[in-house]
Coordinates of C-alpha atoms (C1' of nucleotides) in Angstrom, one line a residue:
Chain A
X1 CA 51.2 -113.5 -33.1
X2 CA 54.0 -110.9 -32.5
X3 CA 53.6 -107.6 -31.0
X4 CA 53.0 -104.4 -33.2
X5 CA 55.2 -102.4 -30.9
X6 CA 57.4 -104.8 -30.6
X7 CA 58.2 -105.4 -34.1
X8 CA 58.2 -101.3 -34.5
X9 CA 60.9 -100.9 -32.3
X10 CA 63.0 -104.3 -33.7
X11 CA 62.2 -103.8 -37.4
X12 CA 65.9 -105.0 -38.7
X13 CA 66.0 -107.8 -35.8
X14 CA 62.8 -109.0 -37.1
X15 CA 64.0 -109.4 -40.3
X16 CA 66.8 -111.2 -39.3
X17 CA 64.9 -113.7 -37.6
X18 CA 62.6 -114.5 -40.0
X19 CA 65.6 -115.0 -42.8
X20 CA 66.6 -117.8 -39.7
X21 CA 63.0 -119.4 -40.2
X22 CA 63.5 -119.2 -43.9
X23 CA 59.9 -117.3 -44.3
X24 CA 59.6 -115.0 -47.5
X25 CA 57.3 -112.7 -47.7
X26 CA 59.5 -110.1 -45.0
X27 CA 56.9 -107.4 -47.4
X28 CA 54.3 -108.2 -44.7
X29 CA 56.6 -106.2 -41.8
X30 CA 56.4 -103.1 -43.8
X31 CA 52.8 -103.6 -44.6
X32 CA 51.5 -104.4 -40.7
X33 CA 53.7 -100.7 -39.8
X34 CA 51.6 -98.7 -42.8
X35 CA 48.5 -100.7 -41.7
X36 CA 49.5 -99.8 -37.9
X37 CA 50.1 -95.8 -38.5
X38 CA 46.4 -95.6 -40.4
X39 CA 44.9 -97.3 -37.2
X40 CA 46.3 -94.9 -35.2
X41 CA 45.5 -92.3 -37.0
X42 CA 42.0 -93.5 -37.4
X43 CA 41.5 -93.9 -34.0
X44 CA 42.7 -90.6 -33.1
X45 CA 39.8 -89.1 -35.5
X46 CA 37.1 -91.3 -34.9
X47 CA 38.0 -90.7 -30.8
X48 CA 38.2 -86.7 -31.2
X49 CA 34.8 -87.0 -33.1
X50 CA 33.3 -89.3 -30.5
X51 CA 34.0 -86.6 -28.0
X52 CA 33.0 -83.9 -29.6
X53 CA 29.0 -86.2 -30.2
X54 CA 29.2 -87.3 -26.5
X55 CA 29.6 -83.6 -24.9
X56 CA 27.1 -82.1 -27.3
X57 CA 24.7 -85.4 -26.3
X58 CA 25.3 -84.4 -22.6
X59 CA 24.3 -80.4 -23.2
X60 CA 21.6 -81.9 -25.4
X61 CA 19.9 -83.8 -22.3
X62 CA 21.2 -80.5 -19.9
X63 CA 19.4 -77.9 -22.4
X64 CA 16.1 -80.1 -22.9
X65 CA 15.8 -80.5 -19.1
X66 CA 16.0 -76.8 -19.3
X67 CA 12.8 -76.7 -21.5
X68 CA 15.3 -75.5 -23.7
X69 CA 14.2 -76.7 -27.4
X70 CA 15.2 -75.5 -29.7
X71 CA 18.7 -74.9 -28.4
X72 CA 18.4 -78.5 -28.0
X73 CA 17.3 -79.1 -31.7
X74 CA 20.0 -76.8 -33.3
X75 CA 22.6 -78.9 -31.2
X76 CA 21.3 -82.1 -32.3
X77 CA 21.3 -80.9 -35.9
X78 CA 25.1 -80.1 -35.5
X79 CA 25.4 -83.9 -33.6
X80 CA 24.1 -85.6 -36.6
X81 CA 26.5 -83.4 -38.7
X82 CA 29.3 -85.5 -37.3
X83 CA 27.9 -88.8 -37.1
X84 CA 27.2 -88.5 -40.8
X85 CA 31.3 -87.2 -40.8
X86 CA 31.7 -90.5 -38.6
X87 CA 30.2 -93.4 -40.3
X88 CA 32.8 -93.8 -42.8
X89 CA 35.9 -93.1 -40.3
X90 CA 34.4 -95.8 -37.8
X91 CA 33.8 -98.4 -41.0
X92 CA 37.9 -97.4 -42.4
X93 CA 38.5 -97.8 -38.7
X94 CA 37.1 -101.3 -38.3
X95 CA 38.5 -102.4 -41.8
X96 CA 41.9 -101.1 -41.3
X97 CA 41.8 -103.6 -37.6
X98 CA 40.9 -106.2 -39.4
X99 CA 43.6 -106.1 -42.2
X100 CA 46.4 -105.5 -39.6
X101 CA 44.9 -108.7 -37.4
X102 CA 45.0 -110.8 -40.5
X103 CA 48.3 -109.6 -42.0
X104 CA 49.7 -110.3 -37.9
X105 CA 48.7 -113.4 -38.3
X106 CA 50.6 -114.5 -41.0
X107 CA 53.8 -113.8 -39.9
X108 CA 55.3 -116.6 -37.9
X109 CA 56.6 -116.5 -34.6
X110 CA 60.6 -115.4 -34.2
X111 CA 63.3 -118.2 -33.4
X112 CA 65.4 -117.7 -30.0
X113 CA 69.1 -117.4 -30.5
X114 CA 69.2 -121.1 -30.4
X115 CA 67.9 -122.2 -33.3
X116 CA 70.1 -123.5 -35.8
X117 CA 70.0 -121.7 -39.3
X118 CA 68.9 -124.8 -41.4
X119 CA 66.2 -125.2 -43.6
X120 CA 65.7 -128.6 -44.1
X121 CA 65.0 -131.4 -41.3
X122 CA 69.0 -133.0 -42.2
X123 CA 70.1 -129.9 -41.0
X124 CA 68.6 -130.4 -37.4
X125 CA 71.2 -130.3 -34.6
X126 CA 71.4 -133.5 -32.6
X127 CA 72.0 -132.5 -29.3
X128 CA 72.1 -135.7 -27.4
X129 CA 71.8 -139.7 -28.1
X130 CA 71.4 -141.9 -25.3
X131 CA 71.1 -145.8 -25.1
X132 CA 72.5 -148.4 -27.2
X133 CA 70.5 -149.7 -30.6
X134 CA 69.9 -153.0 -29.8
X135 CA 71.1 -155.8 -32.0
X136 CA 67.6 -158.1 -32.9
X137 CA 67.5 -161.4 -32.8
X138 CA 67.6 -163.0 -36.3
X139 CA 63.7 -163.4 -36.8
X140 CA 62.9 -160.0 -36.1
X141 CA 60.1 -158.0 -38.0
X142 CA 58.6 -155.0 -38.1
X143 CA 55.4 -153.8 -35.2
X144 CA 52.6 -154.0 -37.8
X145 CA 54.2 -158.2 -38.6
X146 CA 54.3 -158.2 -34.5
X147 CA 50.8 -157.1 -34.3
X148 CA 49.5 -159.5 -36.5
X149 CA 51.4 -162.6 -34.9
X150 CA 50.5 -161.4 -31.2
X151 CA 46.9 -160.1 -32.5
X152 CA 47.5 -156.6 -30.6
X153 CA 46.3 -154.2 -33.3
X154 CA 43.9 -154.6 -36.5
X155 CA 44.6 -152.4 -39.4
X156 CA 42.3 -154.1 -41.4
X157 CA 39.3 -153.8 -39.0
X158 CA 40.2 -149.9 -38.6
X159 CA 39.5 -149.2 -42.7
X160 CA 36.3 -151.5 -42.2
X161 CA 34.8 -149.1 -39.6
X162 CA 36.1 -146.1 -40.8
X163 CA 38.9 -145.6 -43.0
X164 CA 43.2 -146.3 -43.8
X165 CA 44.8 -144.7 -40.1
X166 CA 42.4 -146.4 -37.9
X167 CA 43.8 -148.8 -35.9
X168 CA 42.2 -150.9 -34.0
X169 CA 44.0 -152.0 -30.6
X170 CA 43.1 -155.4 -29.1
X171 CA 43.8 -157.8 -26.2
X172 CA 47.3 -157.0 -25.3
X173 CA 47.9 -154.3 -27.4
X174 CA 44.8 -152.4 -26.0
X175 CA 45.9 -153.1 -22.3
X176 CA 49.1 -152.0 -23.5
X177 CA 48.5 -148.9 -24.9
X178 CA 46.1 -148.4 -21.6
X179 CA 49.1 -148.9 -19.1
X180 CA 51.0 -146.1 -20.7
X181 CA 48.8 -144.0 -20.7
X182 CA 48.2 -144.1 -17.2
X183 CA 52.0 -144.8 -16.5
X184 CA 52.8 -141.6 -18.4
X185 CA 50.0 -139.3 -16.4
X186 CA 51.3 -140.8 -13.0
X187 CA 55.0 -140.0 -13.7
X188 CA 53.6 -136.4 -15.3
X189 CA 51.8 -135.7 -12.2
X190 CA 54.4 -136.7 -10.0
X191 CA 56.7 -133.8 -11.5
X192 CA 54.3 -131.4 -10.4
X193 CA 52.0 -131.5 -13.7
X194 CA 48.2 -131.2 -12.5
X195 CA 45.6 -133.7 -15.1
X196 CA 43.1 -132.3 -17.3
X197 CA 40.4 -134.2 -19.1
X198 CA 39.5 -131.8 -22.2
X199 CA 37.0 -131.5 -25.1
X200 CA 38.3 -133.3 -27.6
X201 CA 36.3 -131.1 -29.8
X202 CA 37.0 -127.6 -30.0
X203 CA 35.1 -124.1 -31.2
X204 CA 37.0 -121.8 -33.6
X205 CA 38.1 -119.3 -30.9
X206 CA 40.6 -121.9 -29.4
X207 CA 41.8 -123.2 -32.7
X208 CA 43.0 -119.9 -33.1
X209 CA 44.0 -119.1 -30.2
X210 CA 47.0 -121.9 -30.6
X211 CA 47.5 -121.3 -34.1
X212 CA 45.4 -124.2 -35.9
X213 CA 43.5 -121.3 -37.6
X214 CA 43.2 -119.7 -39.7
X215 CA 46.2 -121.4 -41.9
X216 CA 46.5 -125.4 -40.8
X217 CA 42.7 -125.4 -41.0
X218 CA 43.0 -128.2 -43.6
X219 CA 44.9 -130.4 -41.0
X220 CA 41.5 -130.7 -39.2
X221 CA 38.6 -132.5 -39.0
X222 CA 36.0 -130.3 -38.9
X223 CA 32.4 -130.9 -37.6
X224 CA 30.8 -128.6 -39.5
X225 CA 27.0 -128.7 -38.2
X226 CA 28.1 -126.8 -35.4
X227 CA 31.4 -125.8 -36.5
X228 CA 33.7 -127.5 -34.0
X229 CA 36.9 -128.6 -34.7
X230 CA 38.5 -132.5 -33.5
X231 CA 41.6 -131.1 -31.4
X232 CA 44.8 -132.3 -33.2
X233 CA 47.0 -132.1 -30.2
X234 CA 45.8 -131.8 -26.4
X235 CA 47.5 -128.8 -26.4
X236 CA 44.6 -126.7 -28.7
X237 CA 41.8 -127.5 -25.5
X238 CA 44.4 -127.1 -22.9
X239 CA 46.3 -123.9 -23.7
X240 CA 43.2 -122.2 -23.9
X241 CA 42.4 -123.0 -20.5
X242 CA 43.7 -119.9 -19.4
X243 CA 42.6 -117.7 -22.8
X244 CA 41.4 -114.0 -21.5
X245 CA 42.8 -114.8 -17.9
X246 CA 45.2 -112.2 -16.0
X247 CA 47.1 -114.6 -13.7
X248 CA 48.9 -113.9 -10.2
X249 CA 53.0 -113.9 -10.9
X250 CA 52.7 -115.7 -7.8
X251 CA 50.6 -118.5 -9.9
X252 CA 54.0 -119.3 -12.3
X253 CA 54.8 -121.7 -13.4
X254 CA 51.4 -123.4 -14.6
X255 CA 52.0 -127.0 -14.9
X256 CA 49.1 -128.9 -17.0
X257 CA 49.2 -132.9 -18.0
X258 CA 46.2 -134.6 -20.5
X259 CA 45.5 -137.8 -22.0
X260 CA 43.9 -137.2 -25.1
X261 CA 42.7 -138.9 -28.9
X262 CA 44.4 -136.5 -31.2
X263 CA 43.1 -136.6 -34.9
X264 CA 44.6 -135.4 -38.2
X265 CA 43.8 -135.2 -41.7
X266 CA 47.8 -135.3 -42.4
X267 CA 46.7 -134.3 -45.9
X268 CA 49.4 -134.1 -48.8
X269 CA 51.4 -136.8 -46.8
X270 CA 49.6 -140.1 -48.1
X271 CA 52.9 -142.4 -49.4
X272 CA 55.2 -141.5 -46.8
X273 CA 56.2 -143.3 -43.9
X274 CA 52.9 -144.6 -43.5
X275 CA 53.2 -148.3 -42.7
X276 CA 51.8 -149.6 -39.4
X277 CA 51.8 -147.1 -36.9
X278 CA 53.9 -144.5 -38.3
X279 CA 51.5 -142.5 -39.4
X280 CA 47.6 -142.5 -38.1
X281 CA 44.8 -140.3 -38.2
X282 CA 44.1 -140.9 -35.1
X283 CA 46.2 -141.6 -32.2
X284 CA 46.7 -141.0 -28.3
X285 CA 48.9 -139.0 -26.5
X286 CA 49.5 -137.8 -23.5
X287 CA 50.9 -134.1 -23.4
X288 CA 52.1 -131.4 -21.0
X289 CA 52.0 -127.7 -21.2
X290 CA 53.3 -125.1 -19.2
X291 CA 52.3 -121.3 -18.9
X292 CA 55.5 -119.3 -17.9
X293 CA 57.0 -116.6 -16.9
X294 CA 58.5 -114.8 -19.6
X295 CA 62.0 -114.5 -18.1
X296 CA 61.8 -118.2 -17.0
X297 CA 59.9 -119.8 -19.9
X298 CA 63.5 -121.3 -21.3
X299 CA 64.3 -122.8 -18.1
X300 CA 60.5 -124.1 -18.0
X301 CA 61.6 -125.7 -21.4
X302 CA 64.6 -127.0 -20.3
X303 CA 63.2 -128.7 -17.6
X304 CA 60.5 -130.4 -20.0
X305 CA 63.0 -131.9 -22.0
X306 CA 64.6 -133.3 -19.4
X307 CA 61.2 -134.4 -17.8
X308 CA 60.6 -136.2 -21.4
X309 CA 63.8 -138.0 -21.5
X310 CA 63.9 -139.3 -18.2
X311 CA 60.4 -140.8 -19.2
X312 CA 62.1 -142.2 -22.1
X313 CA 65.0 -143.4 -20.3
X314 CA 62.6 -145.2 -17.8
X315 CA 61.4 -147.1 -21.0
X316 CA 64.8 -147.9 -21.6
X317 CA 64.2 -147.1 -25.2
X318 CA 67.3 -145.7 -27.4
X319 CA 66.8 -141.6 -28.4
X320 CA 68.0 -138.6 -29.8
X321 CA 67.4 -135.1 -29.0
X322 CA 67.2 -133.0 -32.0
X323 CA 66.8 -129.5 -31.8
X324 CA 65.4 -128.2 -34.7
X325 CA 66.7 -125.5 -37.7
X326 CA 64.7 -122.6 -38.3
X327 CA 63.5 -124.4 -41.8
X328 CA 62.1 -127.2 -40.4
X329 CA 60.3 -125.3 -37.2
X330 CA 56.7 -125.3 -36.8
X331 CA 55.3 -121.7 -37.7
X332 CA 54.6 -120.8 -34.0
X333 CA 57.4 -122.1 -32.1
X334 CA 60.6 -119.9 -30.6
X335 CA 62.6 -123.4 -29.9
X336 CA 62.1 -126.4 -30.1
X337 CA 63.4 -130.1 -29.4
X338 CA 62.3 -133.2 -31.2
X339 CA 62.7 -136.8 -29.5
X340 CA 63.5 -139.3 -31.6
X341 CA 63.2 -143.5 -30.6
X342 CA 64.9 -145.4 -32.5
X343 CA 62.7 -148.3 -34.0
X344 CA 65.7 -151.4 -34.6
X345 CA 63.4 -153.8 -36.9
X346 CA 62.6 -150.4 -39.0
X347 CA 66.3 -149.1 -38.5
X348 CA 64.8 -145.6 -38.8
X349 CA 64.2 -142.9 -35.7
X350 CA 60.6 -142.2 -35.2
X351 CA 59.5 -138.8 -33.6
X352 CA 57.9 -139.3 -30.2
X353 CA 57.9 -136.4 -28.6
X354 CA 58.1 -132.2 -29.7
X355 CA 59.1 -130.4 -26.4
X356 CA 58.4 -126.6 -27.6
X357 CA 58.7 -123.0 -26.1
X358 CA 56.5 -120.7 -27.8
X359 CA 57.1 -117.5 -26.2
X360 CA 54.0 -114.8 -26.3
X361 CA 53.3 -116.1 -29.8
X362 CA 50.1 -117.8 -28.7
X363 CA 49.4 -115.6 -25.4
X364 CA 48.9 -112.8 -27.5
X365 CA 46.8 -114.8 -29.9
X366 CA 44.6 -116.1 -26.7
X367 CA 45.6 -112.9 -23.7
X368 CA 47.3 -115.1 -21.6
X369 CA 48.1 -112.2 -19.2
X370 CA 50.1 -112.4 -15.5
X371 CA 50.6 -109.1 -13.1
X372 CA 53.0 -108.6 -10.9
X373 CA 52.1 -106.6 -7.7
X374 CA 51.5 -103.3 -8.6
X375 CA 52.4 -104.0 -12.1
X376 CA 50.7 -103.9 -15.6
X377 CA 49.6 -106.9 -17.0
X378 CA 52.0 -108.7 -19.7
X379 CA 51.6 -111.7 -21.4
X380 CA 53.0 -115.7 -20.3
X381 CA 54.9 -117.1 -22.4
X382 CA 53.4 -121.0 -23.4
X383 CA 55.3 -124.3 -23.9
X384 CA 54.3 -127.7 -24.6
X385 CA 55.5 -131.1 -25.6
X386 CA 54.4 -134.6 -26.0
X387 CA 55.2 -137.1 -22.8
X388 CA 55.0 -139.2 -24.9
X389 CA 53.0 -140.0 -28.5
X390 CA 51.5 -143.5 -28.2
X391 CA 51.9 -145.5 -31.5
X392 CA 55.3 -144.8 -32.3
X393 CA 56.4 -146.0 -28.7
X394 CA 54.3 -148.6 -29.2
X395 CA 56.2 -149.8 -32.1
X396 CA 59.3 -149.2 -30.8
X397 CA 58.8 -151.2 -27.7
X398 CA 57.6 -154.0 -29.5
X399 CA 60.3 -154.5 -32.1
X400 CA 63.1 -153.3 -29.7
X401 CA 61.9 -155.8 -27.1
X402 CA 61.1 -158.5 -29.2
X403 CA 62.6 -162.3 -28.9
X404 CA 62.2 -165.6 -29.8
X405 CA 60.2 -166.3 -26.7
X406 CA 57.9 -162.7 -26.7
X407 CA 57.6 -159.6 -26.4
X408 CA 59.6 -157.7 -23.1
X409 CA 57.2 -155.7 -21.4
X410 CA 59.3 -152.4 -19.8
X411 CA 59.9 -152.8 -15.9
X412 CA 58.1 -149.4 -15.1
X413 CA 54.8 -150.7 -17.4
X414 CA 54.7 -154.7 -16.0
X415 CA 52.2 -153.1 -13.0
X416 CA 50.5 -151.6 -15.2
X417 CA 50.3 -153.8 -17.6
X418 CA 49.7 -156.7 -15.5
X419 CA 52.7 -158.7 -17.1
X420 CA 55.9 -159.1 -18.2
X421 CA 55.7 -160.5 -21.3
X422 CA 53.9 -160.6 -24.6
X423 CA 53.5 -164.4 -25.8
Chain B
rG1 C1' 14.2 -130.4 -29.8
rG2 C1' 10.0 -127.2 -27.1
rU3 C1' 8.6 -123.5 -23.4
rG4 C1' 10.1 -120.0 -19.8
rA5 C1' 13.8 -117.1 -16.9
rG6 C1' 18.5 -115.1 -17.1
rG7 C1' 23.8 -113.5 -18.6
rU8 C1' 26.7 -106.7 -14.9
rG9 C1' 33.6 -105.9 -12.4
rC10 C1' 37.8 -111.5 -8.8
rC11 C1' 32.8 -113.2 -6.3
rU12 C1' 27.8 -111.9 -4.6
rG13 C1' 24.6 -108.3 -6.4
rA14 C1' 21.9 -103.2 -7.4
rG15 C1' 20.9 -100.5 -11.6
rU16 C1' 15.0 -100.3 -17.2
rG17 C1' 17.2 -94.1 -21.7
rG18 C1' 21.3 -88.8 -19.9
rC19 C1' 23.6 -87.7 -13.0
rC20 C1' 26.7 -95.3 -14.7
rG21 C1' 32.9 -97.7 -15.9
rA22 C1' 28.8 -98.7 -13.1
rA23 C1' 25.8 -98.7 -5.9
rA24 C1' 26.5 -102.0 -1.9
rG25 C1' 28.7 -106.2 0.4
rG26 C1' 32.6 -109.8 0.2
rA27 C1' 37.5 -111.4 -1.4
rA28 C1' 42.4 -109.5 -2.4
rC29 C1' 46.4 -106.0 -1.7
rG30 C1' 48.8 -101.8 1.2
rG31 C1' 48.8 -99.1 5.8
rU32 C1' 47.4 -97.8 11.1
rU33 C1' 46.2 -99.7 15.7
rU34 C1' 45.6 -103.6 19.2
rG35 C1' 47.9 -108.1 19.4
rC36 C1' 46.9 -115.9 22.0
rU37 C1' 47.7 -117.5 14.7
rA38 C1' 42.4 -112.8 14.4
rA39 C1' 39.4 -108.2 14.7
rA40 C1' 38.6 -102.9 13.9
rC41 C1' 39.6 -98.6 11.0
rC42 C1' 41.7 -96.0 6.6
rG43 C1' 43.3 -96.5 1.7
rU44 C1' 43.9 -99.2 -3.1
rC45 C1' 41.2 -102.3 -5.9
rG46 C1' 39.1 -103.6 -14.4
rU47 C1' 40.9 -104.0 -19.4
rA48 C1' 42.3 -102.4 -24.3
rC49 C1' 43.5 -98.8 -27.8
rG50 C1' 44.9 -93.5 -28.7
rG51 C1' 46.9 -88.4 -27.2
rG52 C1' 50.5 -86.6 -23.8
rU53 C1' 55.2 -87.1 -20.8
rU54 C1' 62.3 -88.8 -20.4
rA55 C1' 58.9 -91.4 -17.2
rA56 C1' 54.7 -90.0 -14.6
rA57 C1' 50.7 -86.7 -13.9
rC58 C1' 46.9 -85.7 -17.0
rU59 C1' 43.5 -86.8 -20.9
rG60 C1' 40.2 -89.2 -25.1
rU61 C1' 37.6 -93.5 -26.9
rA62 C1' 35.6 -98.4 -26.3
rC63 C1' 34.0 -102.4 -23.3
rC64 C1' 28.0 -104.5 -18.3
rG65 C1' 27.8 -112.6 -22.9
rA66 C1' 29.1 -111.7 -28.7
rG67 C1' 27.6 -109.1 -33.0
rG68 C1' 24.3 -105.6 -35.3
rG69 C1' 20.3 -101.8 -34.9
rU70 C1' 17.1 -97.6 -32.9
rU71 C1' 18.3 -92.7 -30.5
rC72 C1' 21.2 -86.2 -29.9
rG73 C1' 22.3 -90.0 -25.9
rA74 C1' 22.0 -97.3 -24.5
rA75 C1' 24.2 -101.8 -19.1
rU76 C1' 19.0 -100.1 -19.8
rC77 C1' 14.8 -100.4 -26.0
rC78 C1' 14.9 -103.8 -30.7
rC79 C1' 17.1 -108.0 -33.8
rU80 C1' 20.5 -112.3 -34.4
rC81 C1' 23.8 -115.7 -32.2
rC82 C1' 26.2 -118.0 -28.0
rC83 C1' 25.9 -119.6 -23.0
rU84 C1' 23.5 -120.7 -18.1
rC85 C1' 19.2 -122.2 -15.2
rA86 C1' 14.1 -124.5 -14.7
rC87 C1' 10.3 -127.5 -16.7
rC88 C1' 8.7 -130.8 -20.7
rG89 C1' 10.2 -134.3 -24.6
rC90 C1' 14.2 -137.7 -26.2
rC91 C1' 18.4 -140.4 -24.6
rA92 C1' 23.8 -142.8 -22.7

RNA sequence: GGUGAGGUGCCUGAGUGGCCGAAAGGAACGGUUUGCUAAACCGUCGUACGGGUUAAACUGUACCGAGGGUUCGAAUCCCUCCCUCACCGCCA
């Protein structure tokens, strides 16, 4: 969430950037100022009364140490005077803090200069393409035809067990899927990225804390015995590795890597690109995140995307780097760039990765706080982005890399994977 | 799941109603001195939100797991929840 003071002393810039992200109700930026004064001036009461009962409680104990009583009694008379004067301003107090947190909270972060003005995903900016679309041979088909012939992964079996968006990976397909995920920590950890093994569930304090909750809580599964949520993205457990932390400047740039299931409810998007792998319920990805210095967080991102599409280029897949208008932007990002593999037997561009720089939007939410020597403590700024999303990779490497005689296996993934080739 | 003991500052750890935002030790940081990769000594050493100031200084409130309660006054008493440890039960 944004910064009261911030957004005080930047009302009209505000404004401005949320017209870039296309968000409506600009009526909330007045309202969190008004709700911001009455705190204040709250406070400022409840504090002067506070004072007033807490030096009248010392003179109390002073005066009946004295053997003083009924001095003592008179004071306390005058003591409960202003708690009963108190009560209300506390409870106003505690309302008023509430209403300002959950009116914050609703406004989305602010785009960087770089985002384009769009506001749907045609008006992204492509920034780059690299590799060539590669012409198929003339029996080509589609991964979830590929998987059948080859028997690597059983959508069938996954609705059995437990429901549509549950594949089930098998004898090459699971050993595929295996090797890149270890192929993708390796080369994420050799850039200087250290691995985590979350939770894959989370409590309500870290959904928040990225900005699952309270307004994508439907996008959730939710186990609701004890109230934890399955972590859509290993970047809900992970960020909030650090939550209430005051770091070292001296400990920037935080480099974090994890392999992790992630699970979604993608509800409202039944119908759409849904074949195959395109769209799952539950899927694996490896991800990286990065805690920042604030003046160095948009190098920090730059050097992610080009961390992600060397990866990509290793898998000598075709992709675009798109880098998305402030329309089709996720509520808490400042910037960010979509990768984009092109799947040939689809002839469509599948999203693979989302390399994003979210400023202090979620440190504020979680205190993500660094000091400098002798300084006052301020808040990281976060990033994170996919390296890379399993089951659209997946399908792109086996209908890219598909012939008459198998399935190529990329060079950097045959050790991994044991083989060369699919048959 | 049951029973018991606990949760205090970066760490260890004292504190069972007012003198406690909190002893002491350690770590860290700054300095002095000596100087075979170190010791000694001195100092600094929480956060948030207000007031105040050009900025400071200064000052108020809150925070001793979280939330509530009792009291003139709570780290200290009571309740609920969370977590940790020990033992028992169950179990990969």
């Amino acid at each position: 969430m944004l910064q009261v003071p911030y957004i005080r002393q930047n009302k009209e810039l505000v404004l401005e950037k949320l017209a870039v992200k296309h968000f409506k109700e600009t009526h909330l930026v007045d309202e969190i100022l008004a709700l911001d004064d009455k705190r204040k001036k709250l406070t400022l009461e409840y504090d002067d009364t506070q004072a007033q009962v807490n030096s009248l409680s010392k003179e109390i104990g002073k005066l009946m140490a004295q053997g003083k009583k009924e001095d003592g009694e008179a004071m306390r008379a005058k003591v409960n005077e202003l708690k009963e004067h108190l009560a209300p301003v506390n409870e106003a107090l505690n309302a008023t803090e509430k209403e300002l947190l959950d009116t914050l909270v609703k406004l989305p972060n602010l785009p960087s200069p770089l985002v384009p003005p769009g506001k749907t995903p045609e008006e992204n900016v492509e920034v780059k393409q690299h590799g060539d679309i590669p012409a198929l041979y003339e029996g080509a088909v589609p991964h979830w035809d590929l998987a059948k012939k080859y028997d690597l992964i059983d959508f069938e079996l996954g609705n059995k067990i437990t429901g549509s968006g549950f594949p089930v990976y098998k004898n090459k397909g699971a050993r595929l899927q295996r090797a890149m995920i270890q192929y993708f920590l390796d080369y994420n950890i050799n850039a200087g990225y250290m691995e985590y093994a979350p939770p894959y569930l989370v409590n309500e304090t870290s959904a928040f804390g990225t900005g699952q909750l309270p307004d994508k809580e439907g996008q959730m599964y939710h186990a609701t015995e004890d109230n934890f949520y399955l972590i859509p993205t290993a970047e809900v457990p992970v960020t909030n590795i650090y939550r209430d932390e005051i770091l070292k400047d001296t400990e920037l740039p935080i480099r974090m890597t994890a392999y992790t299931p992630c699970f979604r409810r993608e509800a409202g998007s039944y119908g759409k690109d849904v074949r195959g792998l395109n769209r799952v319920h539950q899927f694996d990805k490896v991800e990286l995140v990065q805690l920042a210095h604030p003046e160095k967080s948009y190098e920090a991102l730059d050097e992610m995307v080009a961390h992600v599409e060397s990866l990509l280029q290793s898998l000598q897949l075709p992709y675009r780097i798109l880098r998305l208008c402030g329309g089709d932007m996720s509520f808490t990002s400042a910037l960010t760039y979509d990768f984009e593999v092109y799947s040939a037997a689809q002839q469509k561009w599948l999203e693979v990765s989302s390399v994003s720089n979210f400023e202090s939007y979620q440190s504020n939410r979680m205190k993500i706080r660094f000091k400098e020597a002798n300084g006052k403590p301020q808040l990281v700024h976060t990033l994170n982005g996919s390296s890379l999303a399993l089951p659209r990779i997946m399908a792109c490497i086996l209908e890219n890399n598909q012939t008459a005689e198998g399935i190529h296996i990329p060079a950097v993934l045959q050790a991994y994977f044991g083989a060369g080739k699919i048959q």
